[in-house]
Tab-separated table of C-alpha atoms and ligand atoms in Angstrom:
chain	number	residue	atom	x	y	z
J	207	MET	CA	15.788	27.106	-17.888
J	208	ARG	CA	13.263	25.207	-19.874
J	209	ASN	CA	11.666	26.526	-22.999
J	210	ARG	CA	8.165	27.595	-22.022
J	211	LYS	CA	6.876	27.527	-25.552
J	212	ARG	CA	8.079	23.984	-26.079
J	213	ILE	CA	6.277	22.711	-22.947
J	214	GLU	CA	3.101	24.424	-24.127
J	215	GLU	CA	3.400	22.866	-27.571
J	216	ILE	CA	3.894	19.393	-26.152
J	217	TYR	CA	0.916	20.001	-23.884
J	218	GLN	CA	-1.193	20.884	-26.935
J	219	TYR	CA	-0.270	17.565	-28.479
J	220	ALA	CA	-1.136	15.716	-25.237
J	221	LYS	CA	-4.408	17.620	-25.030
J	222	GLU	CA	-5.406	16.407	-28.495
J	223	GLU	CA	-4.424	12.835	-27.682
J	224	TYR	CA	-6.707	12.846	-24.643
J	225	MET	CA	-9.432	14.782	-26.440
J	226	ALA	CA	-9.617	11.913	-28.925
J	227	LEU	CA	-10.603	9.695	-25.993
J	228	GLY	CA	-13.151	12.206	-24.753
J	229	VAL	CA	-10.971	13.514	-21.892
J	230	ASP	CA	-10.518	17.214	-21.209
J	231	THR	CA	-6.994	17.783	-19.852
J	232	ASP	CA	-7.702	21.376	-18.759
J	233	GLU	CA	-10.582	20.103	-16.690
J	234	ALA	CA	-8.421	17.335	-15.196
J	235	LEU	CA	-5.800	19.896	-14.158
J	236	LYS	CA	-8.426	22.115	-12.611
J	237	ARG	CA	-9.547	19.210	-10.452
J	238	LEU	CA	-5.991	18.131	-9.655
J	239	ASN	CA	-5.289	21.622	-8.408
J	240	THR	CA	-8.003	21.304	-5.739
J	241	ILE	CA	-6.349	18.270	-4.127
J	242	GLU	CA	-4.450	19.130	-0.970
J	243	ILE	CA	-1.598	16.935	0.179
J	244	SER	CA	-0.843	16.883	3.873
J	245	LEU	CA	2.948	16.846	4.271
J	246	HIS	CA	4.039	14.822	7.291
J	247	CYS	CA	6.509	16.832	9.357
J	248	TRP	CA	8.353	13.698	10.449
J	249	GLN	CA	10.225	12.939	7.204
J	250	ALA	CA	12.378	16.037	7.783
J	251	ASP	CA	13.835	14.891	11.105
J	252	ASP	CA	13.431	11.097	11.240
J	253	VAL	CA	10.448	11.223	13.663
J	254	ALA	CA	12.533	12.853	16.405
J	255	GLY	CA	10.427	15.875	17.403
J	256	PHE	CA	11.437	18.820	19.578
J	257	GLU	CA	10.826	17.744	23.130
J	258	SER	CA	14.540	17.857	23.828
J	259	PRO	CA	17.580	18.843	21.762
J	260	ASP	CA	18.735	15.231	21.450
J	261	ALA	CA	15.300	13.684	20.833
J	262	GLU	CA	15.132	10.672	18.566
J	263	LEU	CA	12.562	8.051	17.636
J	264	GLN	CA	12.295	5.396	20.310
J	265	GLY	CA	10.142	2.325	20.070
J	266	GLY	CA	6.539	2.390	19.008
J	267	GLY	CA	6.993	-0.403	16.519
J	268	ILE	CA	8.285	1.918	13.805
J	269	GLN	CA	11.828	2.294	12.630
J	270	VAL	CA	13.866	4.854	10.734
J	271	THR	CA	16.932	3.583	8.941
J	272	GLY	CA	19.741	5.617	7.400
J	273	ASN	CA	21.957	8.486	8.456
J	274	TYR	CA	21.976	10.799	5.473
J	275	PRO	CA	23.305	14.166	6.621
J	276	GLY	CA	21.190	17.283	6.998
J	277	ARG	CA	18.236	16.295	9.126
J	278	ALA	CA	16.277	19.168	10.668
J	279	ARG	CA	17.245	19.620	14.299
J	280	THR	CA	15.290	22.738	15.211
J	281	ILE	CA	11.821	24.081	14.496
J	282	GLY	CA	13.413	26.768	12.342
J	283	GLN	CA	15.175	24.162	10.217
J	284	LEU	CA	12.067	22.032	9.888
J	285	ARG	CA	10.043	25.027	8.715
J	286	GLU	CA	12.786	25.991	6.305
J	287	ASP	CA	12.707	22.463	4.847
J	288	ILE	CA	8.934	22.303	4.509
J	289	GLU	CA	8.932	25.739	2.878
J	290	LYS	CA	11.505	24.475	0.395
J	291	VAL	CA	9.384	21.398	-0.321
J	292	MET	CA	6.291	23.531	-0.869
J	293	SER	CA	8.189	25.759	-3.279
J	294	LEU	CA	8.905	22.701	-5.433
J	295	LEU	CA	5.349	21.379	-5.530
J	296	PRO	CA	2.461	22.561	-7.667
J	297	GLY	CA	-0.962	22.680	-6.023
J	298	LYS	CA	-1.904	23.042	-2.396
J	299	GLN	CA	-0.360	21.474	0.663
J	300	ARG	CA	-1.124	21.195	4.347
J	301	LEU	CA	1.166	20.396	7.250
J	302	ASN	CA	0.700	17.180	9.205
J	303	LEU	CA	2.165	17.828	12.634
J	304	HIS	CA	2.887	15.446	15.524
J	305	ALA	CA	2.330	16.584	19.104
J	306	SER	CA	6.016	16.016	19.898
J	307	TYR	CA	6.879	18.878	17.494
J	308	GLY	CA	5.551	21.656	19.720
J	309	ASP	CA	7.350	24.939	20.263
J	310	PHE	CA	8.273	24.222	23.871
J	311	GLY	CA	10.911	26.944	24.137
J	312	GLY	CA	13.387	24.744	25.981
J	313	GLU	CA	10.860	23.928	28.687
J	314	LYS	CA	10.132	20.334	29.688
J	315	VAL	CA	6.474	19.857	28.809
J	316	ASP	CA	5.257	16.306	29.233
J	317	ARG	CA	2.674	14.840	26.886
J	318	HIS	CA	-0.231	15.276	29.303
J	319	GLU	CA	0.609	18.955	29.721
J	320	ILE	CA	0.629	20.227	26.115
J	321	GLU	CA	-1.487	23.278	25.356
J	322	VAL	CA	-2.492	25.446	22.426
J	323	LYS	CA	0.240	27.934	23.319
J	324	HIS	CA	2.894	25.334	22.420
J	325	PHE	CA	1.525	25.194	18.888
J	326	GLN	CA	0.590	28.824	18.327
J	327	SER	CA	3.790	29.535	16.408
J	328	TRP	CA	2.950	26.649	14.065
J	329	ILE	CA	-0.541	28.061	13.556
J	330	ASP	CA	0.939	31.479	12.797
J	331	TRP	CA	3.430	29.906	10.397
J	332	ALA	CA	0.601	28.072	8.593
J	333	LYS	CA	-1.432	31.303	8.424
J	334	LYS	CA	1.454	33.000	6.693
J	335	PHE	CA	1.375	30.373	3.954
J	336	GLY	CA	-2.415	30.103	3.848
J	337	ILE	CA	-2.341	26.380	4.596
J	338	GLY	CA	-4.192	24.087	6.997
J	339	ILE	CA	-2.672	21.841	9.653
J	340	ASP	CA	-3.482	18.252	10.586
J	341	PHE	CA	-2.441	16.916	13.956
J	342	ASN	CA	-1.464	13.672	15.721
J	343	PRO	CA	-1.129	12.632	19.336
J	344	THR	CA	2.340	11.170	19.942
J	345	CYS	CA	1.790	7.910	21.829
J	346	PHE	CA	5.297	6.520	21.402
J	347	SER	CA	8.921	7.518	22.146
J	348	HIS	CA	8.071	7.988	25.803
J	349	PRO	CA	8.873	6.155	29.058
J	350	SER	CA	5.142	5.624	29.718
J	351	ALA	CA	4.928	3.638	26.492
J	352	ASP	CA	8.005	1.501	27.105
J	353	ASP	CA	6.011	-1.694	27.696
J	354	GLY	CA	4.241	-1.308	24.363
J	355	PHE	CA	0.834	-0.209	25.680
J	356	THR	CA	-0.790	3.209	25.905
J	357	LEU	CA	-4.570	3.703	25.549
J	358	SER	CA	-5.144	-0.022	26.063
J	359	SER	CA	-2.746	-0.378	28.978
J	360	LYS	CA	-3.828	-2.414	31.983
J	361	ASN	CA	-1.849	0.046	34.078
J	362	GLU	CA	-4.538	2.566	34.969
J	363	VAL	CA	-2.098	5.393	35.697
J	364	ARG	CA	-0.501	5.045	32.280
J	365	ARG	CA	-3.824	4.688	30.510
J	366	LYS	CA	-5.095	7.880	32.147
J	367	PHE	CA	-1.888	9.669	31.176
J	368	TRP	CA	-2.400	8.800	27.498
J	369	ILE	CA	-6.096	9.637	27.615
J	370	GLU	CA	-5.189	13.079	28.897
J	371	HIS	CA	-2.590	13.479	26.149
J	372	VAL	CA	-5.033	12.597	23.380
J	373	LYS	CA	-7.767	14.800	24.878
J	374	ARG	CA	-5.361	17.695	24.782
J	375	THR	CA	-4.430	17.017	21.156
J	376	ARG	CA	-8.117	17.251	20.229
J	377	LYS	CA	-8.408	20.599	21.945
J	378	ILE	CA	-5.298	21.889	20.199
J	379	ALA	CA	-6.407	20.457	16.847
J	380	ALA	CA	-9.816	22.127	17.151
J	381	GLU	CA	-8.102	25.438	17.809
J	382	MET	CA	-5.873	24.919	14.775
J	383	GLY	CA	-8.934	24.247	12.641
J	384	LYS	CA	-10.699	27.299	14.019
J	385	GLN	CA	-7.825	29.715	13.562
J	386	LEU	CA	-6.887	28.408	10.123
J	387	GLY	CA	-10.437	28.157	8.779
J	388	SER	CA	-9.932	24.564	7.683
J	389	PRO	CA	-10.884	21.470	9.707
J	390	CYS	CA	-7.894	19.874	11.386
J	391	ILE	CA	-7.758	16.096	11.225
J	392	ASN	CA	-6.516	14.703	14.505
J	393	ASN	CA	-5.315	11.209	13.676
J	394	ILE	CA	-4.936	8.735	16.501
J	395	TRP	CA	-2.425	5.958	16.042
J	396	ILE	CA	-1.127	3.960	18.994
J	397	PRO	CA	1.561	1.290	19.000
J	398	ASP	CA	-0.245	-1.016	21.454
J	399	GLY	CA	0.327	-4.662	20.865
J	400	SER	CA	2.269	-7.681	21.865
J	401	LYS	CA	5.311	-9.431	20.511
J	402	ASP	CA	4.199	-12.923	21.312
J	403	LEU	CA	0.849	-14.671	21.380
J	404	PRO	CA	-1.336	-13.015	24.004
J	405	VAL	CA	-4.156	-14.884	25.680
J	406	ASP	CA	-6.150	-11.810	26.615
J	407	ARG	CA	-6.701	-9.766	23.491
J	408	TYR	CA	-10.259	-9.060	24.535
J	409	SER	CA	-9.498	-7.000	27.659
J	410	HIS	CA	-7.038	-4.783	25.822
J	411	ARG	CA	-9.664	-4.036	23.224
J	412	VAL	CA	-12.244	-3.281	25.894
J	413	LEU	CA	-9.752	-0.851	27.431
J	414	LEU	CA	-9.034	0.807	24.096
J	415	LYS	CA	-12.729	1.208	23.428
J	416	ASN	CA	-13.287	2.720	26.874
J	417	SER	CA	-10.340	5.081	26.441
J	418	LEU	CA	-11.686	6.297	23.105
J	419	ASP	CA	-15.156	6.790	24.575
J	420	GLU	CA	-13.665	8.963	27.257
J	421	ILE	CA	-11.462	10.869	24.800
J	422	PHE	CA	-14.421	11.603	22.530
J	423	SER	CA	-16.784	12.549	25.356
J	424	GLU	CA	-16.100	16.174	24.523
J	425	ASP	CA	-17.713	17.531	21.358
J	426	TYR	CA	-16.017	19.925	18.973
J	427	PRO	CA	-17.582	21.410	15.845
J	428	LYS	CA	-16.769	19.402	12.729
J	429	GLU	CA	-15.674	22.497	10.907
J	430	TYR	CA	-12.769	22.696	13.353
J	431	LEU	CA	-11.920	19.094	14.186
J	432	ILE	CA	-12.246	15.724	12.454
J	433	ASP	CA	-11.278	12.674	14.524
J	434	SER	CA	-9.473	9.956	12.610
J	435	LEU	CA	-8.404	6.461	13.724
J	436	GLU	CA	-5.474	4.598	12.176
J	437	GLY	CA	-5.306	0.824	12.506
J	438	LYS	CA	-2.471	-1.497	11.788
J	439	LEU	CA	-1.735	-5.136	11.203
J	440	PHE	CA	1.519	-5.399	13.122
J	441	GLY	CA	4.550	-3.456	14.262
J	442	LEU	CA	8.137	-4.205	15.238
J	443	GLY	CA	7.843	-5.849	18.631
J	444	SER	CA	4.072	-6.208	18.264
J	445	GLU	CA	4.040	-8.916	15.634
J	446	ALA	CA	1.556	-11.258	17.283
J	447	MET	CA	-1.249	-8.803	18.014
J	448	THR	CA	-2.036	-5.147	17.455
J	449	VAL	CA	-4.841	-3.873	19.661
J	450	GLY	CA	-5.924	-1.135	17.249
J	451	SER	CA	-6.493	-3.366	14.257
J	452	HIS	CA	-8.383	-2.463	11.100
J	453	GLU	CA	-11.574	-4.195	12.241
J	454	PHE	CA	-11.409	-2.526	15.634
J	455	TYR	CA	-11.203	1.013	14.309
J	456	PHE	CA	-13.519	0.510	11.374
J	457	GLY	CA	-16.184	-0.780	13.763
J	458	TYR	CA	-15.540	2.031	16.206
J	459	ALA	CA	-15.650	4.683	13.503
J	460	VAL	CA	-18.889	3.415	11.959
J	461	LYS	CA	-20.594	3.341	15.311
J	462	ASN	CA	-19.268	6.655	16.580
J	463	ASP	CA	-19.199	8.781	13.447
J	464	LYS	CA	-15.415	9.058	13.144
J	465	ILE	CA	-13.226	8.663	10.095
J	466	VAL	CA	-10.568	6.013	9.502
J	467	CYS	CA	-7.030	6.536	8.279
J	468	ILE	CA	-5.853	4.015	5.726
J	469	ASP	CA	-2.076	3.753	5.916
J	470	THR	CA	-1.125	1.858	2.792
J	471	GLY	CA	1.645	0.007	4.658
J	472	HIS	CA	-0.664	-1.338	7.334
J	473	TYR	CA	-2.291	-4.324	5.663
J	474	HIS	CA	-1.336	-7.785	4.501
J	475	PRO	CA	1.157	-7.334	1.648
J	476	THR	CA	-1.204	-8.730	-0.984
J	477	GLU	CA	-4.200	-6.709	0.204
J	478	GLN	CA	-5.029	-3.690	-1.974
J	479	PRO	CA	-5.730	-0.518	-0.007
J	480	GLY	CA	-7.377	0.929	-3.124
J	481	ASP	CA	-10.084	-1.716	-2.963
J	482	LYS	CA	-11.107	-0.481	0.488
J	483	ILE	CA	-12.200	2.980	-0.652
J	484	SER	CA	-15.543	2.050	-2.183
J	485	ALA	CA	-16.269	-0.380	0.652
J	486	MET	CA	-15.493	1.872	3.605
J	487	LEU	CA	-17.102	4.954	2.105
J	488	GLN	CA	-20.463	3.158	2.194
J	489	PHE	CA	-20.344	3.510	5.963
J	490	LEU	CA	-18.078	6.449	6.789
J	491	ASP	CA	-18.354	10.161	6.019
J	492	GLY	CA	-14.721	10.324	5.082
J	493	LEU	CA	-11.312	8.714	5.042
J	494	MET	CA	-7.803	9.887	5.728
J	495	LEU	CA	-4.878	8.432	3.806
J	496	HIS	CA	-1.313	7.862	4.872
J	497	ILE	CA	0.204	7.067	1.514
J	498	SER	CA	3.358	5.120	2.110
J	499	ARG	CA	5.321	2.290	0.486
J	500	GLY	CA	5.904	-0.916	2.308
J	501	VAL	CA	8.648	-3.073	0.873
J	502	ARG	CA	7.867	-6.610	2.058
J	503	TRP	CA	6.666	-5.142	5.364
J	504	ASP	CA	5.521	-1.781	6.774
J	505	SER	CA	8.925	-0.325	5.951
J	506	ASP	CA	7.789	3.252	5.232
J	507	HIS	CA	9.845	3.696	2.064
J	508	VAL	CA	9.268	6.843	0.009
J	509	THR	CA	5.993	6.742	-1.909
J	510	ILE	CA	6.351	6.153	-5.637
J	511	PHE	CA	4.005	5.992	-8.615
J	512	ASN	CA	3.319	2.267	-8.328
J	513	ASP	CA	0.270	0.063	-8.898
J	514	ASP	CA	-0.963	0.470	-5.310
J	515	VAL	CA	-0.933	4.254	-5.431
J	516	GLN	CA	-2.484	4.285	-8.887
J	517	LEU	CA	-5.350	2.057	-7.795
J	518	LEU	CA	-5.901	4.183	-4.705
J	519	ALA	CA	-6.189	7.365	-6.763
J	520	GLN	CA	-8.302	5.701	-9.446
J	521	GLU	CA	-10.752	4.334	-6.903
J	522	ILE	CA	-11.151	7.736	-5.233
J	523	VAL	CA	-11.713	9.487	-8.553
J	524	ARG	CA	-14.004	6.736	-9.869
J	525	ALA	CA	-16.079	6.938	-6.673
J	526	ASP	CA	-16.229	10.723	-7.101
J	527	ALA	CA	-14.944	10.944	-3.543
J	528	LEU	CA	-12.207	13.564	-3.784
J	529	ASP	CA	-14.067	15.741	-1.297
J	530	ARG	CA	-14.419	12.910	1.243
J	531	VAL	CA	-10.866	11.594	1.220
J	532	HIS	CA	-8.107	13.533	2.965
J	533	ILE	CA	-4.741	12.836	1.448
J	534	GLY	CA	-1.559	12.621	3.455
J	535	LEU	CA	1.861	11.032	3.190
J	536	ASP	CA	3.560	8.827	5.762
J	537	TYR	CA	7.097	7.578	5.314
J	538	PHE	CA	10.456	8.258	6.847
J	539	ASP	CA	13.550	7.435	4.911
J	540	ALA	CA	16.789	8.709	6.450
J	541	SER	CA	18.996	7.163	3.796
J	542	ILE	CA	18.446	9.778	1.078
J	543	ASN	CA	18.091	13.552	0.877
J	544	ARG	CA	14.988	14.176	2.985
J	545	ILE	CA	13.719	17.118	0.945
J	546	GLY	CA	14.021	14.931	-2.122
J	547	ALA	CA	12.051	12.228	-0.325
J	548	TYR	CA	9.157	14.649	0.228
J	549	VAL	CA	9.085	15.917	-3.331
J	550	VAL	CA	9.376	12.487	-4.938
J	551	GLY	CA	6.528	11.157	-2.776
J	552	ALA	CA	4.233	14.158	-3.177
J	553	ARG	CA	4.761	14.365	-6.935
J	554	ALA	CA	4.130	10.612	-7.225
J	555	VAL	CA	0.784	11.074	-5.505
J	556	GLN	CA	-0.094	13.973	-7.797
J	557	ALA	CA	0.933	11.911	-10.815
J	558	ALA	CA	-1.364	9.114	-9.642
J	559	PHE	CA	-4.309	11.485	-9.243
J	560	LEU	CA	-3.649	13.107	-12.586
J	561	PHE	CA	-3.435	9.679	-14.202
J	562	ALA	CA	-6.789	8.802	-12.635
J	563	LEU	CA	-8.376	12.126	-13.663
J	564	LEU	CA	-7.293	11.507	-17.262
J	565	GLU	CA	-9.257	8.279	-17.507
J	566	PRO	CA	-12.038	8.247	-20.103
J	567	ALA	CA	-14.461	7.241	-17.361
J	568	HIS	CA	-17.517	7.246	-19.559
J	569	LYS	CA	-16.012	4.992	-22.194
J	570	LEU	CA	-14.581	2.523	-19.684
J	571	ARG	CA	-17.905	2.203	-17.923
J	572	GLU	CA	-19.700	1.674	-21.210
J	573	PHE	CA	-17.345	-1.179	-22.048
J	574	GLU	CA	-17.856	-2.714	-18.657
J	575	GLU	CA	-21.606	-2.529	-18.797
J	576	ALA	CA	-21.690	-4.030	-22.283
J	577	GLY	CA	-19.496	-6.922	-21.134
J	578	LYS	CA	-16.714	-5.716	-23.447
J	579	ASN	CA	-13.950	-6.756	-21.108
J	580	PHE	CA	-11.242	-7.087	-23.735
J	581	GLU	CA	-11.923	-3.507	-24.810
J	582	ARG	CA	-11.835	-2.343	-21.182
J	583	LEU	CA	-8.498	-4.057	-20.597
J	584	ALA	CA	-7.043	-2.754	-23.855
J	585	PHE	CA	-7.953	0.850	-22.998
J	586	LEU	CA	-6.585	0.546	-19.464
J	587	GLU	CA	-3.317	-0.645	-20.993
J	588	LEU	CA	-3.280	2.038	-23.700
J	589	LEU	CA	-3.725	4.737	-21.095
J	590	LYS	CA	-0.422	3.785	-19.501
J	591	THR	CA	1.525	5.082	-22.494
J	592	LYS	CA	-0.501	8.237	-23.134
J	593	PRO	CA	1.461	11.481	-22.585
J	594	PHE	CA	0.225	12.304	-19.107
J	595	GLY	CA	3.758	13.410	-18.118
J	596	ALA	CA	3.391	16.274	-20.597
J	597	VAL	CA	0.194	17.296	-18.815
J	598	TYR	CA	1.959	17.243	-15.443
J	599	ASP	CA	4.884	19.275	-16.837
J	600	TYR	CA	2.451	21.882	-18.118
J	601	TYR	CA	0.778	21.926	-14.694
J	602	CYS	CA	4.161	22.627	-13.031
J	603	LEU	CA	4.867	25.355	-15.573
J	604	THR	CA	1.562	27.113	-14.938
J	605	ARG	CA	2.049	26.897	-11.159
J	606	ASP	CA	5.543	28.346	-11.413
J	607	VAL	CA	7.425	25.404	-9.944
J	608	PRO	CA	10.336	23.512	-11.504
J	609	VAL	CA	9.298	21.379	-14.462
J	610	SER	CA	10.351	17.734	-14.756
J	611	GLU	CA	13.864	16.947	-13.510
J	612	ASP	CA	14.634	20.630	-12.805
J	613	TYR	CA	13.574	20.101	-9.203
J	614	VAL	CA	16.443	17.645	-8.704
J	615	LYS	CA	19.041	20.335	-9.390
J	616	GLU	CA	17.199	22.679	-7.072
J	617	ILE	CA	17.341	20.131	-4.234
J	618	GLU	CA	21.020	19.512	-4.889
J	619	ARG	CA	21.609	23.234	-4.567
J	620	TYR	CA	19.645	23.324	-1.288
J	621	GLU	CA	21.736	20.437	-0.027
J	622	ARG	CA	24.941	22.312	-0.803
J	623	GLU	CA	23.813	25.665	0.542
J	624	VAL	CA	21.572	24.796	3.475
J	625	LEU	CA	21.767	21.157	4.540
J	626	GLY	CA	25.555	21.091	4.236
J	627	GLY	CA	25.811	23.875	6.804
J	628	ARG	CA	23.798	21.833	9.273
J	629	LEU	CA	26.400	19.127	9.126
J	630	SER	CA	29.169	21.391	10.306
J	631	LEU	CA	26.885	22.777	12.986
J	632	ARG	CA	26.356	19.258	14.245
J	633	SER	CA	30.026	18.301	14.277
J	634	ALA	CA	30.748	21.513	16.160
J	635	VAL	CA	28.521	20.369	19.027
X	880	RNT	C1	2.850	4.008	12.361
X	880	RNT	C2	1.797	4.861	11.761
X	880	RNT	C3	1.810	6.315	12.160
X	880	RNT	C4	3.201	6.902	12.225
X	880	RNT	C5	3.239	8.383	12.513
X	880	RNT	C6	4.610	8.851	12.844
X	880	RNT	O1	2.864	2.732	11.850
X	880	RNT	O2	1.852	4.745	10.377
X	880	RNT	O3	0.990	7.026	11.319
X	880	RNT	O4	3.911	6.652	11.055
X	880	RNT	O5	2.327	8.678	13.481
X	881	ZN	ZN1	0.610	6.077	9.241
């Protein structure tokens, strides 16, 4: 066990260091503590879902690699894992649930048949922990998506099937928001696109627009449901064209009062998602984030505290937009301990926001306005070696979660005691 007094002393030193720059660390922590992180359910089970006992991710232009033991195979296991993750994180979380993770009780319920009752046990679970839920239609891993098209399909039967699915997710999401007293973000991402050069991009985009118009024809109160649209540059098997591109959804959202989800892996590798915040917020009420880490492509590696994530957090804090940006994670790495993957990613995001909240905003702006660009650069560099880790450790201490590397031991213990048992269960089948 760590020495409480020692962490407090080191925090005092950090507090003085930041005070000298005009930054109040207590205030920064207060603000950090209001940031909710939506934990994506799909890291725990490699995007398999619970539609059948042997479900696994199929198609959709996304790929999980790795076979680390211990993946969640039942709703009970997934909840157990998320509860463990939450116990290792300071601050507030939400659950980001995919429609394929319903509590179907062994029944075959197709995507166009899902109802609130299939998600009531999730709502009750979230109530127990006092957290909100975000939701997602699942427009992949399904025979009706096997040609790579869903809401923009030229096959009318298929298109109608997916419209019905997404309509139902909105209804369920609104009910989640209502029962949990926190708006549920229903984020629409579809895999539609083509592997090789299409000649008729236009018609697919007309179809997608028409499908969305039909989906959104029903109104729900904004305090229950927020509709979000997630674009993408390319996917596996849809390299030449993605119907739901950034421009498509940004245009649609501006015109129809929706929000856009920025997935940090969904742009050209040299594009900076952080730069988009202050641009898009001029025209949208809000944004959703899928914070991910693409390595050379949209590879969905575990999020880390890198330049991209730092800029994203800085731009949100600098734009004073914490209340307009909904923060979520999106990655699926099956090659390492999955609980560890959650905690590393979520803590990296918190570190980035803390780092941003500890900026001497006033001073930096003064430099900039006076044309003192050397001074601005020097301070931005100096900030990188200030003791913000001590501030984060103190935050963990005050929220009663493991400080610093203590969480690693805790996850190793969970692996031995809980995940290890799942392995034998699996080999017994
Ligand atoms: C895929 C999108 C999407 C998915 C989840 C599972 O490229 O990022 O958000 O990762 O819906
Ligand atoms: Zn995403």
